[in-house]
Coordinates of C-alpha atoms and ligand atoms in Angstrom, one line a residue:
M1468 CA -73.9 40.1 -150.6
H1469 CA -75.0 39.2 -154.1
T1470 CA -78.2 37.3 -154.4
T1471 CA -77.7 35.7 -157.8
E1472 CA -75.2 33.2 -159.1
R1473 CA -73.9 35.7 -161.7
K1474 CA -70.7 37.5 -160.6
P1475 CA -71.0 41.3 -160.9
R1476 CA -69.2 42.5 -164.1
I1477 CA -66.8 45.4 -163.6
L1478 CA -65.2 47.3 -166.4
I1479 CA -62.1 49.1 -165.5
V1480 CA -60.9 51.7 -168.0
D1481 CA -57.5 52.8 -167.0
D1482 CA -54.2 53.1 -168.9
D1483 CA -52.1 52.9 -165.7
L1484 CA -51.1 49.2 -165.2
A1485 CA -50.1 49.7 -161.6
H1486 CA -53.6 50.9 -160.7
F1487 CA -55.2 48.0 -162.6
K1488 CA -53.0 45.5 -160.8
M1489 CA -53.9 47.0 -157.4
M1490 CA -57.6 46.9 -158.2
R1491 CA -57.3 43.2 -159.3
A1492 CA -55.7 42.6 -155.9
V1493 CA -58.5 44.4 -154.0
L1494 CA -61.5 43.1 -156.0
K1495 CA -61.4 39.4 -155.6
V1496 CA -61.9 37.4 -158.7
E1497 CA -64.1 34.9 -156.9
V1498 CA -66.5 37.7 -156.2
Y1499 CA -66.3 40.0 -159.3
D1500 CA -65.8 39.4 -163.0
I1501 CA -63.3 42.0 -163.8
V1502 CA -62.5 43.2 -167.4
C1503 CA -60.0 45.8 -168.2
A1504 CA -59.5 48.2 -171.0
H1505 CA -56.2 50.1 -171.2
D1506 CA -57.5 52.7 -173.7
L1507 CA -60.8 54.1 -175.0
A1508 CA -60.7 52.1 -178.3
S1509 CA -60.7 48.8 -176.4
A1510 CA -63.2 50.1 -173.9
N1511 CA -65.5 51.0 -176.8
K1512 CA -65.1 47.6 -178.2
L1513 CA -65.8 45.8 -174.9
V1514 CA -69.0 47.9 -174.3
L1515 CA -70.2 47.1 -177.8
E1516 CA -69.5 43.4 -177.3
S1517 CA -71.3 43.5 -174.0
L1518 CA -74.4 45.0 -175.7
E1519 CA -74.3 42.5 -178.6
T1520 CA -73.9 39.5 -176.3
N1521 CA -76.2 40.9 -173.7
N1522 CA -73.5 40.3 -171.1
R1523 CA -73.8 43.7 -169.6
F1524 CA -71.3 45.4 -167.2
D1525 CA -72.8 46.4 -163.9
V1526 CA -70.2 49.0 -163.0
A1527 CA -67.5 50.9 -164.9
L1528 CA -64.6 52.5 -163.1
V1529 CA -63.2 55.0 -165.6
D1530 CA -60.0 57.0 -165.3
Y1531 CA -60.7 60.7 -165.9
Y1532 CA -57.5 61.2 -168.0
I1533 CA -57.9 58.0 -170.1
S1534 CA -57.5 59.8 -173.4
E1535 CA -56.5 63.1 -174.8
E1536 CA -59.4 62.8 -177.3
E1537 CA -62.2 62.0 -175.0
R1538 CA -62.1 62.6 -171.3
G1539 CA -63.2 59.9 -168.9
D1540 CA -66.3 61.8 -167.8
V1541 CA -67.5 62.3 -171.4
F1542 CA -67.1 58.6 -172.0
A1543 CA -69.0 58.0 -168.7
H1544 CA -71.7 60.3 -169.9
R1545 CA -72.1 58.2 -173.1
L1546 CA -72.2 55.0 -171.1
I1547 CA -74.9 56.2 -168.8
N1548 CA -76.9 57.8 -171.6
I1549 CA -76.8 54.9 -174.0
V1550 CA -76.3 51.8 -171.9
G1551 CA -78.6 52.9 -169.1
D1552 CA -78.4 50.0 -166.7
I1553 CA -74.7 50.6 -165.7
K1554 CA -73.3 52.6 -162.9
V1555 CA -70.2 54.6 -163.6
V1556 CA -67.5 55.9 -161.2
I1557 CA -64.8 58.4 -162.3
A1558 CA -61.4 57.8 -160.9
T1559 CA -58.9 60.6 -160.6
S1560 CA -55.8 61.3 -158.6
D1561 CA -56.7 64.9 -158.4
F1562 CA -59.1 66.4 -155.8
V1563 CA -59.7 69.5 -157.8
T1564 CA -60.8 67.6 -160.9
A1565 CA -63.1 65.4 -158.8
A1566 CA -64.7 68.5 -157.3
E1567 CA -65.2 70.2 -160.7
L1568 CA -66.6 67.2 -162.6
T1569 CA -69.5 68.6 -164.7
V1570 CA -70.9 65.3 -165.9
D1571 CA -73.3 63.6 -163.7
V1572 CA -71.8 60.3 -162.8
D1573 CA -72.6 57.8 -160.0
G1574 CA -69.5 58.4 -158.0
K1575 CA -66.0 59.7 -157.8
L1576 CA -62.9 58.0 -156.4
I1577 CA -59.6 59.6 -155.5
K1578 CA -57.0 57.1 -156.5
T1579 CA -54.5 57.8 -153.9
T1580 CA -56.7 58.0 -150.8
D1581 CA -59.7 55.8 -151.8
W1582 CA -57.8 53.1 -153.6
L1583 CA -54.2 52.8 -152.5
H1584 CA -54.6 53.6 -148.8
S1585 CA -58.1 52.5 -148.2
P1586 CA -59.0 49.6 -150.5
D1587 CA -62.1 48.9 -148.5
T1588 CA -63.5 52.2 -149.8
L1589 CA -63.4 50.8 -153.3
V1590 CA -65.2 47.6 -152.3
E1591 CA -67.8 49.6 -150.3
K1592 CA -68.4 51.9 -153.2
L1593 CA -68.9 49.0 -155.5
E1594 CA -71.2 47.1 -153.2
S1595 CA -73.4 50.2 -152.7
L1596 CA -73.7 50.7 -156.4
L1597 CA -74.6 47.1 -157.0
E1598 CA -77.5 47.4 -154.6
W1599 CA -79.6 49.5 -157.0
K1600 CA -80.5 49.4 -160.6
R1601 CA -80.9 52.1 -163.1
K1602 CA -83.6 51.5 -165.6
S1603 CA -82.6 51.4 -169.2
H1604 CA -85.1 53.2 -171.5
Y1605 CA -84.0 51.6 -174.7
S1606 CA -84.1 48.2 -176.3
V1607 CA -80.7 46.5 -176.9
S1608 CA -80.9 47.0 -180.7
H1609 CA -81.4 50.7 -180.0
Q1610 CA -78.4 50.8 -177.6
I1611 CA -76.2 49.0 -180.1
K1612 CA -77.1 51.4 -182.9
R1613 CA -76.5 54.5 -180.8
W1614 CA -73.2 53.2 -179.5
I1615 CA -72.0 52.5 -183.1
A1616 CA -73.3 55.9 -184.2
T1617 CA -71.4 57.8 -181.6
E1618 CA -68.4 55.7 -182.2
S1619 CA -68.5 56.5 -185.9
M1620 CA -68.7 60.2 -185.3
G1621 CA -65.2 59.8 -183.9
L1622 CA -64.0 60.6 -180.4
G1623 CA -63.0 64.0 -179.3
L1624 CA -66.4 65.4 -178.3
I1625 CA -64.5 67.1 -175.5
D1626 CA -64.4 70.4 -177.3
L1627 CA -68.1 71.0 -176.8
T1628 CA -69.0 69.5 -173.5
F1629 CA -72.5 70.7 -173.1
L1630 CA -73.4 71.7 -169.6
T1631 CA -77.1 72.1 -170.3
A1632 CA -79.5 70.4 -172.6
E1633 CA -82.6 72.3 -172.4
I1634 CA -85.1 71.0 -174.9
I1635 CA -87.8 73.3 -176.0
G1636 CA -90.5 71.4 -177.9
K1637 CA -93.3 73.4 -179.4
K1638 CA -96.2 72.1 -181.4
G1639 CA -96.5 74.7 -184.2
K1640 CA -98.6 75.0 -187.3
H1641 CA -96.1 72.8 -189.2
G1642 CA -95.6 70.1 -186.5
R1643 CA -93.4 69.7 -183.5
I1644 CA -90.2 71.8 -183.4
E1645 CA -87.5 70.8 -180.9
K1646 CA -84.7 73.2 -180.0
I1647 CA -81.8 71.7 -178.1
I1648 CA -79.7 74.2 -176.3
G1649 CA -76.2 73.3 -175.4
T1650 CA -73.8 75.5 -173.5
R1651 CA -70.1 75.4 -174.4
Q1652 CA -68.0 74.7 -171.3
S1653 CA -65.2 77.0 -172.2
D1654 CA -67.1 80.3 -172.5
R1655 CA -70.7 79.4 -171.5
R1656 CA -72.0 80.5 -174.9
S1657 CA -74.9 78.6 -176.3
V1658 CA -75.7 76.8 -179.6
V1659 CA -79.3 75.9 -180.5
T1660 CA -79.7 72.9 -182.7
V1661 CA -83.2 73.0 -184.2
V1662 CA -85.0 69.8 -185.2
Y1663 CA -87.5 71.1 -187.8
P1664 CA -91.1 69.9 -188.0
E1665 CA -91.6 67.4 -190.8
H1666 CA -94.3 67.7 -193.5
P1667 CA -96.9 64.9 -193.3
G1668 CA -95.5 61.8 -195.1
D1669 CA -92.0 63.2 -195.2
E1670 CA -89.2 60.7 -194.8
V1671 CA -86.6 63.3 -193.9
I1672 CA -86.1 65.1 -190.6
P1673 CA -84.1 68.3 -191.1
I1674 CA -81.9 69.7 -188.4
S1675 CA -80.2 73.0 -188.3
V1676 CA -76.7 73.4 -187.0
H1677 CA -74.4 76.3 -186.4
S1678 CA -71.0 76.6 -188.2
T1679 CA -69.8 79.6 -186.3
M1680 CA -70.8 81.6 -183.3
G1681 CA -71.8 85.0 -184.5
C1682 CA -71.2 85.8 -188.2
T1683 CA -68.8 87.9 -190.2
Q1684 CA -71.3 88.6 -193.0
R1685 CA -73.4 91.2 -191.2
C1686 CA -76.4 90.9 -193.5
K1687 CA -78.8 93.7 -193.0
M1688 CA -81.8 91.4 -192.5
C1689 CA -80.1 89.1 -190.1
V1690 CA -81.4 89.2 -186.6
H1691 CA -78.7 87.3 -184.8
W1692 CA -75.2 88.4 -185.6
H1693 CA -75.7 91.4 -183.4
S1694 CA -77.2 89.4 -180.6
H1695 CA -73.9 88.2 -179.0
R1696 CA -72.7 90.4 -176.3
D1697 CA -69.6 90.7 -174.2
E1698 CA -69.6 91.0 -170.4
N1699 CA -70.1 94.7 -170.8
G1700 CA -73.2 94.2 -172.9
L1701 CA -71.4 95.4 -176.1
V1702 CA -72.2 93.6 -179.4
V1703 CA -69.6 91.0 -180.5
P1704 CA -70.6 90.2 -184.1
F1705 CA -68.3 87.2 -184.5
I1706 CA -67.1 85.0 -181.7
G1707 CA -65.4 82.5 -184.0
P1708 CA -65.7 79.4 -186.0
L1709 CA -66.8 76.1 -184.4
T1710 CA -64.3 73.3 -184.5
A1711 CA -65.1 70.1 -186.4
N1712 CA -65.7 68.4 -183.1
E1713 CA -68.1 71.1 -182.0
I1714 CA -70.1 70.8 -185.2
V1715 CA -70.2 67.0 -184.8
A1716 CA -71.1 67.4 -181.1
Q1717 CA -74.2 69.5 -182.0
V1718 CA -75.5 66.6 -184.0
Y1719 CA -74.5 64.1 -181.3
H1720 CA -76.2 66.3 -178.7
S1721 CA -79.4 66.4 -180.7
F1722 CA -79.4 62.6 -181.2
N1723 CA -79.2 62.3 -177.5
N1724 CA -81.9 64.7 -176.7
S1725 CA -84.5 65.0 -179.4
S1726 CA -87.3 62.5 -178.9
R1727 CA -87.9 62.3 -182.6
L1728 CA -84.2 61.6 -183.4
L1729 CA -84.0 59.0 -180.7
E1730 CA -86.8 57.1 -182.3
L1731 CA -84.7 56.6 -185.4
F1732 CA -82.5 54.2 -183.5
E1733 CA -85.3 51.9 -182.6
G1734 CA -85.3 48.6 -184.5
N1735 CA -86.4 49.0 -188.1
K1736 CA -89.5 50.9 -187.3
S1737 CA -88.5 54.1 -188.9
K1738 CA -87.3 54.6 -192.5
K1739 CA -86.7 58.3 -191.9
T1740 CA -83.4 59.9 -192.5
I1741 CA -81.8 63.1 -191.3
K1742 CA -80.8 66.1 -193.3
V1743 CA -78.1 68.3 -191.6
N1744 CA -78.5 71.9 -192.7
F1745 CA -75.7 74.4 -192.0
T1746 CA -78.4 77.0 -191.7
G1747 CA -77.8 78.0 -188.1
E1748 CA -75.4 80.9 -187.3
G1749 CA -72.7 81.6 -189.7
D1750 CA -71.8 81.3 -193.4
V1751 CA -70.2 77.9 -193.5
L1752 CA -68.6 78.3 -197.0
C1753 CA -67.1 81.7 -196.2
D1754 CA -66.0 81.3 -192.7
N1755 CA -65.5 77.7 -191.7
L1756 CA -65.1 75.4 -194.7
D1757 CA -62.3 73.2 -193.5
N1758 CA -63.9 72.3 -190.1
A1759 CA -67.3 71.8 -191.7
A1760 CA -65.8 69.5 -194.3
T1761 CA -64.1 67.4 -191.6
A1762 CA -67.4 67.2 -189.7
I1763 CA -69.3 66.2 -192.8
R1764 CA -66.8 63.4 -193.5
R1765 CA -67.2 62.1 -190.0
L1766 CA -71.0 62.5 -189.9
S1767 CA -71.5 60.8 -193.2
S1768 CA -69.9 57.6 -191.9
I1769 CA -72.8 57.1 -189.4
E1770 CA -75.2 54.3 -190.4
Y1771 CA -77.8 54.9 -187.8
P1772 CA -79.6 57.1 -188.3
W1773 CA -78.7 57.7 -191.9
I1774 CA -77.8 61.3 -192.8
S1775 CA -79.2 61.5 -196.3
S1776 CA -77.9 65.0 -197.1
F1777 CA -75.9 68.0 -195.9
T1778 CA -76.9 71.5 -196.9
I1779 CA -74.4 74.2 -197.3
T1780 CA -76.0 77.7 -197.6
S1781 CA -73.8 80.7 -198.3
V1782 CA -74.0 84.2 -199.5
G1783 CA -71.2 83.1 -201.9
H1784 CA -67.6 84.0 -202.3
A1785 CA -65.6 83.3 -205.4
D1786 CA -62.3 82.3 -203.7
R1787 CA -64.1 80.0 -201.3
L1788 CA -66.1 78.4 -204.1
R1789 CA -62.9 77.8 -206.0
E1790 CA -61.4 76.3 -202.9
Y1791 CA -64.5 74.1 -202.5
L1792 CA -64.1 72.9 -206.1
D1793 CA -60.4 72.2 -205.6
K1794 CA -60.6 70.5 -202.2
Y1795 CA -64.1 69.4 -201.3
I1796 CA -66.0 68.6 -204.4
D1797 CA -66.0 64.9 -203.4
L1798 CA -67.7 65.5 -200.1
P1799 CA -70.6 63.1 -199.8
R1800 CA -74.2 64.0 -200.2
V1801 CA -73.7 67.8 -200.1
T1802 CA -76.3 70.1 -201.6
H1803 CA -75.6 73.8 -202.0
Y1804 CA -77.8 76.8 -201.7
W1805 CA -76.7 80.3 -202.8
S1806 CA -78.4 83.1 -200.9
A1807 CA -78.5 85.6 -203.7
N1808 CA -81.4 87.6 -202.3
S1809 CA -81.0 90.3 -205.0
L1810 CA -79.4 90.3 -208.4
D1811 CA -79.3 94.1 -208.4
P1812 CA -75.6 94.7 -207.3
A1813 CA -76.5 97.9 -205.4
K1814 CA -79.3 96.3 -203.5
R1815 CA -77.3 93.2 -202.8
D1816 CA -74.4 95.2 -201.5
W1817 CA -76.9 97.0 -199.2
L1818 CA -78.5 93.8 -198.0
M1819 CA -75.2 91.8 -197.7
P1820 CA -72.3 94.2 -197.2
A1821 CA -69.7 91.6 -196.7
S1822 CA -70.3 90.3 -200.2
K1823 CA -69.5 93.7 -201.8
G1824 CA -67.2 93.5 -204.8
Q1825 CA -68.1 89.9 -205.6
S1826 CA -69.1 89.4 -209.2
L1827 CA -72.6 87.9 -209.4
E1828 CA -71.8 86.3 -212.7
E1829 CA -68.7 84.7 -211.4
L1830 CA -70.6 83.3 -208.3
R1831 CA -73.4 82.0 -210.7
D1832 CA -70.8 80.3 -212.9
L1833 CA -68.9 78.7 -210.0
H1834 CA -72.2 77.4 -208.5
H1835 CA -73.1 76.0 -211.9
E1836 CA -69.7 74.2 -212.0
I1837 CA -70.5 72.7 -208.6
S1838 CA -73.9 71.5 -210.0
V1839 CA -72.3 69.9 -213.0
K1840 CA -69.5 68.2 -211.0
T1841 CA -71.7 66.9 -208.2
G1842 CA -74.9 66.2 -210.2
R1843 CA -76.8 68.1 -207.5
P1844 CA -78.3 71.3 -208.7
V1845 CA -77.5 74.4 -206.7
T1846 CA -80.6 76.3 -205.6
T1847 CA -80.5 80.1 -205.7
S1848 CA -82.6 81.5 -203.0
F1849 CA -84.3 84.9 -202.4
A1850 CA -85.7 86.0 -199.0
L1851 CA -88.1 88.7 -200.2
F1852 CA -88.9 92.0 -198.7
P1853 CA -91.6 94.3 -200.2
G1854 CA -90.3 97.0 -202.4
V1855 CA -86.7 95.9 -201.9
N1856 CA -86.2 92.8 -204.0
D1857 CA -89.7 91.9 -205.3
R1858 CA -90.0 94.7 -207.9
D1859 CA -90.7 94.2 -211.6
E1860 CA -87.0 95.2 -212.3
D1861 CA -86.0 92.3 -210.1
V1862 CA -88.1 89.9 -212.2
A1863 CA -86.4 91.2 -215.4
L1864 CA -82.9 91.0 -213.8
T1865 CA -83.4 87.4 -212.6
A1866 CA -84.7 86.3 -216.0
E1867 CA -81.8 87.9 -217.8
F1868 CA -79.3 86.6 -215.3
F1869 CA -80.4 83.0 -215.8
K1870 CA -81.4 83.2 -219.4
D1871 CA -79.0 80.3 -220.3
W1872 CA -80.2 78.1 -217.4
L1873 CA -84.0 78.5 -217.3
D1874 CA -84.3 75.3 -215.3
V1875 CA -82.1 76.6 -212.5
P1876 CA -83.8 75.9 -209.1
I1877 CA -84.9 79.1 -207.5
K1878 CA -86.4 79.2 -204.1
L1879 CA -88.5 82.1 -202.9
M1880 CA -89.4 82.7 -199.3
P1881 CA -90.7 85.6 -197.3
G1882 CA -88.0 87.5 -195.5
C1883 CA -88.2 86.8 -191.8
P1884 CA -90.9 89.0 -190.3
G1885 CA -89.6 92.1 -188.6
S1886 CA -86.0 91.5 -189.6
L1887 CA -85.5 94.4 -192.0
K1888 CA -85.9 97.6 -190.1
G1889 CA -88.2 100.2 -191.8
Y1890 CA -89.9 97.6 -194.0
R1891 CA -93.2 95.9 -193.4
D1892 CA -93.5 92.1 -193.6
I1893 CA -94.1 90.6 -197.0
T1894 CA -97.3 88.6 -197.5
T1895 CA -97.5 85.1 -198.9
A1896 CA -99.7 86.5 -201.8
E1897 CA -96.9 89.0 -202.7
V1898 CA -94.3 86.2 -202.8
K1899 CA -96.5 84.0 -204.9
A1900 CA -97.2 87.0 -207.3
F1901 CA -93.4 87.3 -207.7
Q1902 CA -93.2 83.6 -208.4
R1903 CA -95.8 83.9 -211.1
K1904 CA -93.9 86.8 -212.7
L1905 CA -90.7 84.7 -212.8
F1906 CA -92.6 81.9 -214.5
A1907 CA -94.1 84.3 -217.0
A1908 CA -90.5 85.6 -217.7
G1909 CA -89.5 82.1 -218.7
L1910 CA -87.9 80.6 -215.6
R1911 CA -89.2 77.1 -215.1
N1912 CA -88.2 75.9 -211.7
V1913 CA -89.3 78.5 -209.2
R1914 CA -90.6 77.2 -205.9
F1915 CA -92.1 78.9 -203.0
R1916 CA -91.2 77.9 -199.5
K1917 CA -93.0 79.0 -196.5
I1918 CA -90.4 79.7 -193.9
Y1919 CA -90.3 77.7 -190.8
G1920 CA -88.4 80.7 -189.5
T1921 CA -91.5 82.4 -188.3
S1922 CA -92.2 79.6 -186.0
A1923 CA -88.9 77.7 -185.7
Y1924 CA -86.3 80.5 -186.1
A1925 CA -84.0 78.0 -187.7
G1926 CA -82.9 79.6 -191.0
C1927 CA -79.7 81.5 -191.6
G1928 CA -80.3 84.9 -190.1
T1929 CA -83.2 83.9 -188.1
T1930 CA -81.8 81.1 -186.1
Q1931 CA -82.4 82.0 -182.6
P1932 CA -83.0 85.7 -181.9
V1933 CA -85.4 85.0 -179.1
F1934 CA -82.9 82.9 -177.3
L1935 CA -79.8 84.9 -177.9
V1936 CA -81.5 88.1 -177.0
G1937 CA -82.6 86.3 -173.9
L1938 CA -79.2 85.1 -173.2
S1939 CA -77.5 88.4 -173.8
K1940 CA -79.9 90.1 -171.4
L1941 CA -78.9 87.5 -168.9
G1942 CA -75.2 88.1 -169.5
Q1943 CA -74.7 84.7 -171.4
R1944 CA -75.1 82.8 -168.2
G1945 CA -76.3 79.8 -170.1
V1946 CA -79.9 80.2 -169.1
A1947 CA -82.3 80.5 -172.0
R1948 CA -85.8 81.8 -171.5
R1949 CA -88.7 80.0 -173.0
Y1950 CA -91.0 81.6 -175.4
Ligands
SF4_503 S1 -78.0 86.0 -192.6 FE1 -76.6 84.2 -192.4 S2 -74.8 84.8 -193.5 FE2 -76.0 86.7 -193.1 S3 -75.2 87.6 -191.2 FE3 -76.9 86.2 -190.7 S4 -76.0 84.2 -190.2 FE4 -74.5 85.4 -191.4

């Protein structure tokens, strides 16, 4: 029996009118306040209204097959995760589906047996759920913002249903790093979204996402394209591009799991914004431009939290850059980085073999065109290795190459320690010496960036070697080891 005057509010999400009518008959209107949504769009609207008016639903009965874009259990997961004080039951007519549900819900009902032939089961289930309360961790304003944010990302997160969300937080020299590991349902392979540490006083929290699994570029100093293995333990350099939904889902997953990102939804306390860097696995420009562009358009429509920029980092490819200029130059808030690494063609071919045959001058000019058209300068970056690309001839080549653009932004960083076999790690002093020589040669905008990579493993080529090696040793069973 209910002890308060308020009738329990039940949300039924089901496109089958017959089931809905049957439930209306079983669940007496004198006892329950029943609201029905026949599709996910109206269910989303009703949940948002319930948050805005603080007229919460106590229980949601959600049809597993409510939509082709977002399965009922994924919607249920969002309800529990964001709304908190709601209980969710998945309804299906299929025993196998019920047995295999991967999302942790509060109950399952088999439509034929539990509803049609034994209506008391439905009432009993509801009453038992109404007896307890799940505590909501978030304020109402927080819940509203998160609901709107996940709505704005678009539905269809089904493509990357994460089975695990292991969060590894580590307080490093530069602050707290969070790595959010999600395992793709279809093949149990993992993505690691990294929430970088912020510099003190920084208003931007950078996160690193993957654009592909594995990589086609096979850069010599990359430590992760050779980390994916098949079931026989053999290297699989490139698994494939991530879909737009999978890219969006990485960001969604980090919103739901990173304590620092969750804080951004809280009232107006934080003015911080997010920067989404395509610096995880893969060369987004060369290997997954269309899907990344779709993901950027969807993510840029989110208001809470505000994604202030997207970073596309690429080794560069003339045809892909032309395609970008033709089709995607209007993408909002995108900043480009060109990983040149060496302007000596032979050295560059050795370091980045997939880029062989590309004209460096053409890549430079196309990047310059992007800078002019977007008003956002393209940074040319060099990961330095001692004796490889920090020689005096590299200084001369760089100065000559950019002699007409002396203000071009150049970023220098130490190559990831241990990543280039046969070469020792470069020191900070050596990178700074190279920087001074470039200044002396006339270049005016050369900055030095310490890599987070040594502690965060979040840059292209350094994303997650520890984890992937760990995973491959474990046969990609979706279990990551801590470091
Ligand atoms: S460094 Fe980046 S572009 Fe090169 S192989 Fe690794 S992930 Fe691909």
